[in-house]
Short mmCIF file of C-alpha atoms and ligand atoms in Angstrom, two decimals:
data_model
loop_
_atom_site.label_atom_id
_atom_site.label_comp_id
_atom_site.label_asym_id
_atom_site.label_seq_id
_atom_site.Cartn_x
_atom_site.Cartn_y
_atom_site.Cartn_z
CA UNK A 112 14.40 -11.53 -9.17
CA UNK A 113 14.36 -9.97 -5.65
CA UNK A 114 11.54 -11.82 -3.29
CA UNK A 115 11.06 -10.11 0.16
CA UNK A 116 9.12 -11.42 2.85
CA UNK A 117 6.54 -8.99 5.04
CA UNK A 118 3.90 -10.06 6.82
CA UNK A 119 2.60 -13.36 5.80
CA UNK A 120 2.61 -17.28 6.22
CA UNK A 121 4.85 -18.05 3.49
CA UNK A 122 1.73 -19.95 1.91
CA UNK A 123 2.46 -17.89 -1.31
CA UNK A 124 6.21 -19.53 -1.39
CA UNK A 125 5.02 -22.90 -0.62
CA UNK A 126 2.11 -22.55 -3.67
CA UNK A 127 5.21 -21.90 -6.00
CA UNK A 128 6.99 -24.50 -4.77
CA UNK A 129 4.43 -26.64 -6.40
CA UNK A 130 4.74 -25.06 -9.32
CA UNK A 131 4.80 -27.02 -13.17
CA UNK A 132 5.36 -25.83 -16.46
CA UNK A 133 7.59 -24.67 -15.56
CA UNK A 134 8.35 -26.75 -11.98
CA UNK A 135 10.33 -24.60 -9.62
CA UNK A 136 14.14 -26.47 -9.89
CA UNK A 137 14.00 -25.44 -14.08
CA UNK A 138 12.26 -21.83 -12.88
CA UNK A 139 14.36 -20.93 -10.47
CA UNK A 140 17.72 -22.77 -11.91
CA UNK A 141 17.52 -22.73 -15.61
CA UNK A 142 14.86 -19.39 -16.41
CA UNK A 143 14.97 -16.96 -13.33
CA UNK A 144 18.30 -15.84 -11.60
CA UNK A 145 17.05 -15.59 -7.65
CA UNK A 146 19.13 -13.17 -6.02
CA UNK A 147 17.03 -12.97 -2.81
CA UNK A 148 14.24 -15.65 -1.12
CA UNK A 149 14.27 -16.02 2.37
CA UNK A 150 12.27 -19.25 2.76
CA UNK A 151 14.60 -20.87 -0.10
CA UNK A 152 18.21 -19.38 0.25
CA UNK A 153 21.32 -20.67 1.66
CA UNK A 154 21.82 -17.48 3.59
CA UNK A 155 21.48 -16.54 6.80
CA UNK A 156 21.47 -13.69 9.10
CA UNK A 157 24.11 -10.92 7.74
CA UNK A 158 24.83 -13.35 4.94
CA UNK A 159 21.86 -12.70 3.53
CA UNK A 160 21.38 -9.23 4.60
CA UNK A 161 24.60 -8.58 2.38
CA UNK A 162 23.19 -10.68 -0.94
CA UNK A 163 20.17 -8.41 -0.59
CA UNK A 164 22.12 -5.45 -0.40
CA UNK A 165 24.88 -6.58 -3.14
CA UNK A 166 22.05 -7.76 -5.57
CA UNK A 167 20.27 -4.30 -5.11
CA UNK A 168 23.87 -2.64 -6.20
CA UNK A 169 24.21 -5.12 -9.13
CA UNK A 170 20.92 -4.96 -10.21
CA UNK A 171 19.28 -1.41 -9.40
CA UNK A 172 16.65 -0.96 -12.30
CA UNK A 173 17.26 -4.29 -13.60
CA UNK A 174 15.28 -6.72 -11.14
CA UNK A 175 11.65 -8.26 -11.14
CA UNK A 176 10.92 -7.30 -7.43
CA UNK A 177 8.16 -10.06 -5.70
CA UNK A 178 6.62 -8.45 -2.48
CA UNK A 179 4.83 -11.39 -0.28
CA UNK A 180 2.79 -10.46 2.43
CA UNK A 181 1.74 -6.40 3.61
CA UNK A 182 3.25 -3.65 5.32
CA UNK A 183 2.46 -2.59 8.86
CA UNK A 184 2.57 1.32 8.66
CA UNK A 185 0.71 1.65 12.40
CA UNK A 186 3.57 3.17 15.15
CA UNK A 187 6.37 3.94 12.04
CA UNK A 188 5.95 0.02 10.86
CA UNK A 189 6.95 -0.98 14.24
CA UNK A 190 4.83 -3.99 13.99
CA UNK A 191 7.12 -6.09 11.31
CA UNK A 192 10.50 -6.09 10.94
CA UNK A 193 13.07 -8.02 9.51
CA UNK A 194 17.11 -7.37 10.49
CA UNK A 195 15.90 -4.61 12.50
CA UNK A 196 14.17 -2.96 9.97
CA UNK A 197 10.40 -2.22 9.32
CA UNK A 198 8.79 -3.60 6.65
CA UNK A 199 8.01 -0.46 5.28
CA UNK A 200 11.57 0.76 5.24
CA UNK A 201 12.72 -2.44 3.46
CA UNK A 202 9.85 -1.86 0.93
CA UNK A 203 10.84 1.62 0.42
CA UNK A 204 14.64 0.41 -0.29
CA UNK A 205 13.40 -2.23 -2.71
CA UNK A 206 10.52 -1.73 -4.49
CA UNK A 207 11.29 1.85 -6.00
CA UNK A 208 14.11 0.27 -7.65
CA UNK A 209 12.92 -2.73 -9.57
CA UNK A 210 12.14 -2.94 -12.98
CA UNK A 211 8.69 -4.22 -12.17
CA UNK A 212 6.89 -5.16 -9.24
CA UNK A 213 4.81 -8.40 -8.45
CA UNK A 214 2.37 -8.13 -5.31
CA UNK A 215 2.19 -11.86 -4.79
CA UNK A 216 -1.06 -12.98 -2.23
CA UNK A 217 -3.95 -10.99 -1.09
CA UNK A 218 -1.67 -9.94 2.36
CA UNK A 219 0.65 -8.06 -0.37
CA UNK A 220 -2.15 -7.16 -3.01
CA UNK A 221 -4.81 -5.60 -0.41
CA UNK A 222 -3.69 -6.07 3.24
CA UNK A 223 -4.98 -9.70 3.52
CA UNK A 224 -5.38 -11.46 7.09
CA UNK A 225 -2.61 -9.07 8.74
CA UNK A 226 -5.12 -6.05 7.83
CA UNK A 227 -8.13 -7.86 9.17
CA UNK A 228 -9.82 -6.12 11.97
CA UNK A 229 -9.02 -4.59 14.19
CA UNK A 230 -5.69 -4.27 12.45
CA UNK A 231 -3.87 -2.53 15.16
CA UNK A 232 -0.75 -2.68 13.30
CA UNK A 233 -2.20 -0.94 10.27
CA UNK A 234 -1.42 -3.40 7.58
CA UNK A 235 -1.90 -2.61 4.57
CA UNK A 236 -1.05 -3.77 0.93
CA UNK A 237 2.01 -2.82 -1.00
CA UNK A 238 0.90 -0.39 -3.66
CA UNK A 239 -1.32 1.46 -0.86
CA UNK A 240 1.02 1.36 1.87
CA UNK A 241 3.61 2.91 -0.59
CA UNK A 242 1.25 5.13 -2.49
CA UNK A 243 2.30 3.91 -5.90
CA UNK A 244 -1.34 2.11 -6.75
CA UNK A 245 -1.47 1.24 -10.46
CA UNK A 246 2.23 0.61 -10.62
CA UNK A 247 2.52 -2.56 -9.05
CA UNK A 248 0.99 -5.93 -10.26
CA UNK A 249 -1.11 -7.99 -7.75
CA UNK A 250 -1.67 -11.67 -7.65
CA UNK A 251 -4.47 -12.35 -5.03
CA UNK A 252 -5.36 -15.40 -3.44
CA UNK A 253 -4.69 -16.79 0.08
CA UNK A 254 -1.81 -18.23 -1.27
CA UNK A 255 -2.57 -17.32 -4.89
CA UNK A 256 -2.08 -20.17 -7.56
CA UNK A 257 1.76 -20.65 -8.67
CA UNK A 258 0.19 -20.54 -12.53
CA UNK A 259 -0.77 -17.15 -12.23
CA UNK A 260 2.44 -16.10 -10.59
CA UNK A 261 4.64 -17.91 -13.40
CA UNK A 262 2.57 -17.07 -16.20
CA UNK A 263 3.27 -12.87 -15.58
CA UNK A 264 6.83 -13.79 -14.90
CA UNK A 265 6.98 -15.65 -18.35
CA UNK A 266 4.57 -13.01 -19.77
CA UNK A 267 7.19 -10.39 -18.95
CA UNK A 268 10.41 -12.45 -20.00
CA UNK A 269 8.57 -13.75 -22.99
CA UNK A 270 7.61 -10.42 -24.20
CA UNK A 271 9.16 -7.70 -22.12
CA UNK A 272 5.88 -6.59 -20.83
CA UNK A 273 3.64 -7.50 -17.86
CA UNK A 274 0.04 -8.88 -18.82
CA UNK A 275 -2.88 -6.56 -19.33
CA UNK A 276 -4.81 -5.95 -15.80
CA UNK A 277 -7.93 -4.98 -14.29
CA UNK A 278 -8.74 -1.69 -12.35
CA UNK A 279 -7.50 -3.66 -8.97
CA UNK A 280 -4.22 -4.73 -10.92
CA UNK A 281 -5.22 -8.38 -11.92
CA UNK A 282 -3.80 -9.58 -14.67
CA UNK A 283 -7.20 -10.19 -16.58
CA UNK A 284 -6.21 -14.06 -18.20
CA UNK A 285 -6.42 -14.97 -14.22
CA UNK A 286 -9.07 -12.57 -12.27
CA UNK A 287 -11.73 -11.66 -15.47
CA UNK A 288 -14.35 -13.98 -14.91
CA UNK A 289 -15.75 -14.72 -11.22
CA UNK A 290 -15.42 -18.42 -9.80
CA UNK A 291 -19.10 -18.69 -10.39
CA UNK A 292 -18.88 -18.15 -13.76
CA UNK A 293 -16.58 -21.24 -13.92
CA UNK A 294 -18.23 -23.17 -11.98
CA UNK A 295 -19.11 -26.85 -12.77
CA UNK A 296 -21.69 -26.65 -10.21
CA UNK A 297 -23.08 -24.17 -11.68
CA UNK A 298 -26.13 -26.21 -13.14
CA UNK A 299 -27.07 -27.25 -9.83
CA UNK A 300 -27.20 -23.35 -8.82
CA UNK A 301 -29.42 -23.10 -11.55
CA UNK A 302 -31.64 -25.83 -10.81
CA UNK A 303 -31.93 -24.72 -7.02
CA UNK A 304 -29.87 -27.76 -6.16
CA UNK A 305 -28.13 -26.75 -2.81
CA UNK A 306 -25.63 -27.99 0.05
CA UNK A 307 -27.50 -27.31 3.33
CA UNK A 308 -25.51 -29.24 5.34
CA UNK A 309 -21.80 -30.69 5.08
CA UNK A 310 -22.05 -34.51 5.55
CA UNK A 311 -25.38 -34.84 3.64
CA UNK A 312 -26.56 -36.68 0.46
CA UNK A 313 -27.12 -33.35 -1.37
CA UNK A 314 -22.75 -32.93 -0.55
CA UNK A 315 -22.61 -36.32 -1.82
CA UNK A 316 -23.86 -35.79 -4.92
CA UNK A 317 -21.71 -32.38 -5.45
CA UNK A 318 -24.93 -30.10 -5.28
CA UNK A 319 -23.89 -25.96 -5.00
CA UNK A 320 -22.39 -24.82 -1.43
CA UNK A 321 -24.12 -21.12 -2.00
CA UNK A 322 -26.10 -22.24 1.23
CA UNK A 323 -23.58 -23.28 3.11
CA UNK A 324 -21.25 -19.99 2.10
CA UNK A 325 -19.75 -20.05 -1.27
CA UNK A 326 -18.33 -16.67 -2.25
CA UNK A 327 -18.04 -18.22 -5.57
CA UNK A 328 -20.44 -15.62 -7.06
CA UNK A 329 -17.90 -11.98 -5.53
CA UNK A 330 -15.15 -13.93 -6.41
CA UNK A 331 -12.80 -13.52 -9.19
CA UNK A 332 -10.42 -16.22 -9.75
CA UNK A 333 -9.27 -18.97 -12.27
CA UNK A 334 -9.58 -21.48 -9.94
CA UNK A 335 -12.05 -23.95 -11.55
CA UNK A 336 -10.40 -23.87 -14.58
CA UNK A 337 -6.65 -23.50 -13.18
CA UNK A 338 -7.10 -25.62 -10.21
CA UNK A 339 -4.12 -26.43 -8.09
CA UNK A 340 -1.44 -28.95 -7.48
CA UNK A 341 -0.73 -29.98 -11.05
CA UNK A 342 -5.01 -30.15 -11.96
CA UNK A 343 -5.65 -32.34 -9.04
CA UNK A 344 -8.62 -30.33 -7.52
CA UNK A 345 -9.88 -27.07 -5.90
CA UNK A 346 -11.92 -26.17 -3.06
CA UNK A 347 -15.05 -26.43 -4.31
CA UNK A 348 -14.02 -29.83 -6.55
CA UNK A 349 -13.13 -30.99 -2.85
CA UNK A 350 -16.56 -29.86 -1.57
CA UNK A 351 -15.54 -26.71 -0.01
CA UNK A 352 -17.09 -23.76 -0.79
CA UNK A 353 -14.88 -20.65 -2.04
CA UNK A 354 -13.97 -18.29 1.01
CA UNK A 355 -12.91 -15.62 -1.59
CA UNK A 356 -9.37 -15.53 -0.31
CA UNK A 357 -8.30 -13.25 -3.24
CA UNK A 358 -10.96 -11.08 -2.83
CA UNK A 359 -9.80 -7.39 -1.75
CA UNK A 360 -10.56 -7.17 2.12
CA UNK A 361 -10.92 -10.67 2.55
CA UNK A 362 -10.74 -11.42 5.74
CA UNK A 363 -13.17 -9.07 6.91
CA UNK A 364 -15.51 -8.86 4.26
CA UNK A 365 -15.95 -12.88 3.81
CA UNK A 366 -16.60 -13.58 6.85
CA UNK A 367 -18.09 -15.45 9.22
CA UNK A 368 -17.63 -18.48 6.76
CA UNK A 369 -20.16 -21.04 6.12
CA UNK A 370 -23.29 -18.79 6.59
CA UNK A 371 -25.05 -17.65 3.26
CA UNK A 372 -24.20 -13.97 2.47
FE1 FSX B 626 -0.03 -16.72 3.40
FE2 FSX B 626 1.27 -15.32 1.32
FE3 FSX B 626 -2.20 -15.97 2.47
FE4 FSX B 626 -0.82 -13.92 2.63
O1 FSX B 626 -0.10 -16.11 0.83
S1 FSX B 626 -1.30 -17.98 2.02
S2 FSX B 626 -1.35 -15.24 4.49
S3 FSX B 626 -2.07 -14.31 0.89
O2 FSX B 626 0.92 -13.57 1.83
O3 FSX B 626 1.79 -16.39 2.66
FE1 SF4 B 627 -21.40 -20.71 -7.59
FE2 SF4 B 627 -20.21 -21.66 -5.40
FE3 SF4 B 627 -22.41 -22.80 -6.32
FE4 SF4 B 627 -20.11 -23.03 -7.65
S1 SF4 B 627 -20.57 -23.90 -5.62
S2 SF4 B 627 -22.14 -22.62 -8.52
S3 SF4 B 627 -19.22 -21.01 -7.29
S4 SF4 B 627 -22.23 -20.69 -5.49
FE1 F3S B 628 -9.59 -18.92 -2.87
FE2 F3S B 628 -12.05 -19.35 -3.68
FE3 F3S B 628 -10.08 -20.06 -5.20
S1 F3S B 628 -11.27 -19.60 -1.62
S2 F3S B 628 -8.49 -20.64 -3.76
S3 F3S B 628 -10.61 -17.99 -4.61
S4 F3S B 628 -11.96 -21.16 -4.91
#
Protein backbone atom coordinates (compact mmCIF):
# COMPACT_ATOMS: atom_id res chain seq x y z
CA UNK A 1 0.00 0.00 0.00
CA UNK A 2 1.01 3.56 -1.06
CA UNK A 3 -0.89 6.36 1.29
CA UNK A 4 -0.31 10.01 0.11
CA UNK A 5 -1.28 12.93 1.92
CA UNK A 6 -3.12 16.14 -0.01
CA UNK A 7 -5.05 18.45 1.49
CA UNK A 8 -6.51 17.38 4.71
CA UNK A 9 -6.25 17.18 8.64
CA UNK A 10 -4.95 13.81 8.87
CA UNK A 11 -8.35 12.99 10.76
CA UNK A 12 -8.72 10.05 8.23
CA UNK A 13 -5.14 8.58 9.57
CA UNK A 14 -5.93 9.16 13.08
CA UNK A 15 -9.65 7.23 12.54
CA UNK A 16 -7.45 4.20 11.35
CA UNK A 17 -5.31 4.42 13.96
CA UNK A 18 -8.18 3.33 16.04
CA UNK A 19 -8.84 0.73 14.05
CA UNK A 20 -9.92 -3.21 15.46
CA UNK A 21 -10.46 -6.29 13.81
CA UNK A 22 -8.09 -5.94 12.62
CA UNK A 23 -6.19 -3.12 15.10
CA UNK A 24 -3.64 -1.17 13.15
CA UNK A 25 -0.05 -2.86 14.68
CA UNK A 26 -1.51 -6.61 13.10
CA UNK A 27 -2.90 -4.41 9.82
CA UNK A 28 -0.18 -2.64 9.11
CA UNK A 29 2.62 -5.30 10.48
CA UNK A 30 1.28 -8.71 9.96
CA UNK A 31 -1.59 -8.14 6.75
CA UNK A 32 -0.60 -4.91 4.76
CA UNK A 33 3.07 -4.12 3.64
CA UNK A 34 3.11 0.01 4.02
CA UNK A 35 5.52 1.27 1.70
CA UNK A 36 4.52 4.96 2.09
CA UNK A 37 2.46 7.00 5.17
CA UNK A 38 3.59 10.22 6.01
CA UNK A 39 1.91 10.69 9.41
CA UNK A 40 3.28 7.05 10.44
CA UNK A 41 6.77 6.51 8.75
CA UNK A 42 10.20 6.70 9.99
CA UNK A 43 11.19 8.85 7.06
CA UNK A 44 11.83 12.12 6.59
CA UNK A 45 12.46 14.71 4.09
CA UNK A 46 14.46 13.05 0.97
CA UNK A 47 14.34 9.83 2.94
CA UNK A 48 11.06 9.50 2.32
CA UNK A 49 10.84 11.18 -0.92
CA UNK A 50 13.19 8.22 -2.10
CA UNK A 51 10.88 5.20 -0.37
CA UNK A 52 8.06 6.80 -2.35
CA UNK A 53 9.88 6.83 -5.39
CA UNK A 54 11.68 3.24 -4.85
CA UNK A 55 8.28 1.64 -3.80
CA UNK A 56 6.63 3.14 -7.02
CA UNK A 57 9.66 1.27 -9.09
CA UNK A 58 9.15 -1.96 -7.06
CA UNK A 59 5.68 -1.96 -7.12
CA UNK A 60 4.27 -0.16 -10.39
CA UNK A 61 0.86 -2.02 -11.03
CA UNK A 62 1.13 -3.94 -7.96
CA UNK A 63 0.08 -1.39 -5.09
CA UNK A 64 -3.32 -0.52 -3.29
CA UNK A 65 -2.88 3.34 -3.69
CA UNK A 66 -4.89 5.38 -0.52
CA UNK A 67 -5.41 9.12 -1.56
CA UNK A 68 -6.34 11.28 1.77
CA UNK A 69 -7.46 14.60 1.38
CA UNK A 70 -8.20 16.65 -2.40
CA UNK A 71 -6.31 18.21 -4.99
CA UNK A 72 -6.00 21.94 -5.50
CA UNK A 73 -6.07 22.32 -9.40
CA UNK A 74 -6.67 26.44 -9.09
CA UNK A 75 -3.14 28.39 -10.42
CA UNK A 76 -1.48 24.74 -11.81
CA UNK A 77 -2.13 23.16 -8.07
CA UNK A 78 -0.10 25.89 -6.70
CA UNK A 79 -2.11 25.83 -3.60
CA UNK A 80 -0.71 22.30 -2.06
CA UNK A 81 2.39 20.93 -2.35
CA UNK A 82 4.44 18.51 -0.84
CA UNK A 83 8.57 18.31 -1.65
CA UNK A 84 7.97 20.97 -4.01
CA UNK A 85 5.49 19.37 -5.85
CA UNK A 86 1.68 20.02 -6.39
CA UNK A 87 -0.64 17.79 -5.27
CA UNK A 88 -1.90 17.22 -8.51
CA UNK A 89 1.44 16.28 -9.98
CA UNK A 90 2.07 13.77 -7.14
CA UNK A 91 -1.46 12.35 -7.85
CA UNK A 92 -0.78 12.10 -11.43
CA UNK A 93 2.64 10.10 -10.61
CA UNK A 94 0.79 7.79 -8.24
CA UNK A 95 -2.51 7.07 -8.76
CA UNK A 96 -2.35 5.96 -12.56
CA UNK A 97 -0.14 3.31 -11.44
CA UNK A 98 -1.78 1.41 -8.65
CA UNK A 99 -3.58 -1.60 -8.84
CA UNK A 100 -6.57 0.03 -7.21
CA UNK A 101 -7.34 3.18 -5.75
CA UNK A 102 -8.98 4.06 -2.28
CA UNK A 103 -10.33 7.80 -1.95
CA UNK A 104 -10.23 7.77 1.82
CA UNK A 105 -12.49 11.00 3.51
CA UNK A 106 -14.94 13.25 1.92
CA UNK A 107 -11.73 15.96 1.18
CA UNK A 108 -10.43 12.98 -1.22
CA UNK A 109 -13.94 11.48 -2.26
CA UNK A 110 -15.70 14.97 -3.25
CA UNK A 111 -13.49 17.99 -2.38
CA UNK A 112 -14.52 18.10 1.35
CA UNK A 113 -13.74 21.31 3.60
CA UNK A 114 -10.66 22.38 1.25
CA UNK A 115 -13.42 22.74 -1.66
CA UNK A 116 -15.81 24.64 0.53
CA UNK A 117 -16.60 28.06 -0.68
CA UNK A 118 -15.19 30.14 -1.95
CA UNK A 119 -12.57 27.54 -2.76
CA UNK A 120 -10.05 29.80 -4.24
CA UNK A 121 -7.66 27.07 -4.57
CA UNK A 122 -10.03 24.93 -6.59
CA UNK A 123 -10.05 21.79 -4.59
CA UNK A 124 -11.47 19.22 -5.74
CA UNK A 125 -11.76 15.37 -5.16
CA UNK A 126 -9.48 12.77 -6.58
CA UNK A 127 -11.43 10.97 -9.27
CA UNK A 128 -12.72 14.56 -10.55
CA UNK A 129 -9.65 16.40 -10.25
CA UNK A 130 -8.00 13.54 -12.30
CA UNK A 131 -10.89 12.81 -14.59
CA UNK A 132 -10.92 9.09 -13.91
CA UNK A 133 -14.59 9.12 -11.99
CA UNK A 134 -15.85 5.55 -11.61
CA UNK A 135 -12.36 4.17 -11.30
CA UNK A 136 -11.51 5.08 -7.96
CA UNK A 137 -13.25 3.89 -4.69
CA UNK A 138 -14.39 6.57 -2.16
CA UNK A 139 -14.80 6.28 1.53
CA UNK A 140 -16.62 9.49 2.77
CA UNK A 141 -16.89 10.80 6.07
CA UNK A 142 -15.11 13.69 7.86
CA UNK A 143 -12.75 11.33 8.89
CA UNK A 144 -14.63 8.29 7.56
CA UNK A 145 -14.91 5.20 9.97
CA UNK A 146 -11.59 2.92 10.01
CA UNK A 147 -14.29 -0.22 9.50
CA UNK A 148 -15.20 0.87 6.26
CA UNK A 149 -11.68 1.60 5.21
CA UNK A 150 -10.41 -1.99 6.45
CA UNK A 151 -13.27 -3.87 5.39
CA UNK A 152 -12.53 -2.86 1.27
CA UNK A 153 -8.91 -3.44 2.01
CA UNK A 154 -9.79 -7.02 3.37
CA UNK A 155 -12.60 -7.22 0.75
CA UNK A 156 -9.93 -6.84 -1.92
CA UNK A 157 -7.13 -9.12 -0.27
CA UNK A 158 -9.78 -11.57 0.74
CA UNK A 159 -11.16 -11.91 -2.63
CA UNK A 160 -9.12 -10.01 -5.16
CA UNK A 161 -11.86 -7.64 -5.83
CA UNK A 162 -13.04 -4.30 -4.37
CA UNK A 163 -16.72 -4.32 -2.87
CA UNK A 164 -19.71 -3.56 -5.01
CA UNK A 165 -20.47 0.44 -4.99
CA UNK A 166 -22.99 2.95 -5.52
CA UNK A 167 -23.25 5.52 -8.44
CA UNK A 168 -20.97 8.03 -6.13
CA UNK A 169 -18.43 5.03 -5.58
CA UNK A 170 -19.59 3.84 -2.04
CA UNK A 171 -19.06 0.65 -1.33
CA UNK A 172 -22.86 -0.22 -0.73
CA UNK A 173 -22.32 -2.63 2.80
CA UNK A 174 -21.26 1.05 4.25
CA UNK A 175 -23.23 4.05 2.34
CA UNK A 176 -26.78 1.98 1.20
CA UNK A 177 -29.03 2.95 3.76
CA UNK A 178 -29.19 6.73 5.10
CA UNK A 179 -28.33 7.41 8.93
CA UNK A 180 -32.01 7.92 9.39
CA UNK A 181 -32.86 4.77 8.38
CA UNK A 182 -30.64 3.46 11.24
CA UNK A 183 -31.54 5.48 13.53
CA UNK A 184 -32.52 4.45 17.13
CA UNK A 185 -34.18 7.67 17.46
CA UNK A 186 -36.03 7.08 14.91
CA UNK A 187 -39.32 6.32 16.97
CA UNK A 188 -39.16 9.56 18.51
CA UNK A 189 -39.07 11.15 14.80
CA UNK A 190 -42.04 9.30 14.35
CA UNK A 191 -43.85 10.25 17.31
CA UNK A 192 -42.98 14.08 16.75
CA UNK A 193 -40.66 13.80 19.72
CA UNK A 194 -37.99 16.57 19.05
CA UNK A 195 -34.70 18.31 20.48
CA UNK A 196 -35.48 22.07 20.39
CA UNK A 197 -32.90 23.07 22.42
CA UNK A 198 -29.42 21.47 23.54
CA UNK A 199 -29.40 21.41 27.39
CA UNK A 200 -33.14 20.57 27.71
CA UNK A 201 -35.21 17.66 29.18
CA UNK A 202 -36.40 16.61 25.69
CA UNK A 203 -32.01 16.13 25.06
CA UNK A 204 -32.17 14.37 28.23
CA UNK A 205 -34.34 11.92 27.37
CA UNK A 206 -32.55 11.28 23.78
CA UNK A 207 -35.63 12.77 21.79
CA UNK A 208 -34.67 13.35 17.65
CA UNK A 209 -32.17 16.42 16.90
CA UNK A 210 -34.10 16.97 13.30
CA UNK A 211 -34.94 20.44 14.98
CA UNK A 212 -31.93 21.28 16.09
CA UNK A 213 -30.13 20.13 12.52
CA UNK A 214 -29.75 16.49 12.01
CA UNK A 215 -28.80 15.66 8.43
CA UNK A 216 -29.51 12.21 9.49
CA UNK A 217 -32.33 11.93 6.91
CA UNK A 218 -29.54 13.16 3.33
CA UNK A 219 -27.15 11.19 4.93
CA UNK A 220 -25.80 7.93 3.98
CA UNK A 221 -23.62 6.27 6.39
CA UNK A 222 -23.25 3.14 8.68
CA UNK A 223 -22.74 5.04 11.49
CA UNK A 224 -25.51 3.90 13.90
CA UNK A 225 -24.89 0.56 13.29
CA UNK A 226 -20.91 0.79 12.84
CA UNK A 227 -20.35 3.40 15.37
CA UNK A 228 -16.84 4.37 16.23
CA UNK A 229 -14.03 3.74 18.61
CA UNK A 230 -14.44 0.01 19.09
CA UNK A 231 -18.78 0.43 19.45
CA UNK A 232 -18.42 3.04 22.06
CA UNK A 233 -20.82 5.67 20.50
CA UNK A 234 -21.61 8.08 17.59
CA UNK A 235 -22.69 11.51 17.24
CA UNK A 236 -26.04 11.24 17.56
CA UNK A 237 -25.66 8.31 20.54
CA UNK A 238 -23.64 11.34 22.12
CA UNK A 239 -26.53 13.75 21.43
CA UNK A 240 -25.17 15.40 18.46
CA UNK A 241 -26.96 15.57 15.55
CA UNK A 242 -25.34 14.21 12.15
CA UNK A 243 -23.59 17.15 10.15
CA UNK A 244 -23.48 14.79 7.09
CA UNK A 245 -19.71 14.94 6.91
CA UNK A 246 -19.67 12.20 4.18
CA UNK A 247 -22.13 13.72 2.29
CA UNK A 248 -20.80 14.95 -1.30
CA UNK A 249 -20.33 18.85 -0.93
CA UNK A 250 -20.43 18.84 2.61
CA UNK A 251 -19.25 21.67 3.77
CA UNK A 252 -21.26 23.87 1.79
CA UNK A 253 -24.32 22.11 1.40
CA UNK A 254 -24.76 21.21 5.34
CA UNK A 255 -24.41 24.16 6.49
CA UNK A 256 -25.04 26.56 8.78
CA UNK A 257 -25.28 23.65 11.40
CA UNK A 258 -27.81 23.42 14.02
CA UNK A 259 -30.70 25.15 12.09
CA UNK A 260 -33.44 22.73 10.65
CA UNK A 261 -32.99 22.29 6.85
FE1 LIG B 1 -9.65 15.41 7.89
FE2 LIG B 1 -9.11 13.27 6.14
FE3 LIG B 1 -12.02 15.31 7.19
FE4 LIG B 1 -10.73 15.36 5.09
O1 LIG B 1 -10.54 13.11 6.95
S1 LIG B 1 -11.26 14.31 9.05
S2 LIG B 1 -10.61 17.06 6.68
S3 LIG B 1 -12.44 14.04 5.33
O2 LIG B 1 -9.34 14.12 4.50
O3 LIG B 1 -8.16 14.21 7.34
FE1 LIG C 1 -33.26 10.95 11.93
FE2 LIG C 1 -31.42 12.51 13.08
FE3 LIG C 1 -33.76 12.13 14.24
FE4 LIG C 1 -31.98 10.15 14.12
S1 LIG C 1 -31.76 12.07 15.29
S2 LIG C 1 -34.20 10.01 13.74
S3 LIG C 1 -31.09 10.52 12.10
S4 LIG C 1 -33.40 13.18 12.25
FE1 LIG D 1 -20.62 12.08 9.93
FE2 LIG D 1 -23.20 12.00 10.43
FE3 LIG D 1 -21.78 9.87 10.78
S1 LIG D 1 -21.81 13.67 10.89
S2 LIG D 1 -19.80 10.65 11.43
S3 LIG D 1 -22.17 10.89 8.85
S4 LIG D 1 -23.44 10.54 12.04
Amino acid sequence: MIWIHLGECTGCSEALLRSMYPYVDQLVLEVLSVEYHETIMAAAGQQAEDQLHAALKKYSGKFICVVEGSIATSFDGGYGKVANRTFLEIAQEVVPQALATIAIGSCASFGGIPAAAPNPGGYKGVGEALGMEGKIINIPGCPPNPINVVGTIVNYLLLGKLPAVDDKGRPVFAYGKTIHDQCPRRAHFENDEFVEEFGSEEAALGYCLYKVGCRGPETYNNCAVAKFNDGTSWPVEAGHPCIGCSQPDFWDTMTPFYEEL
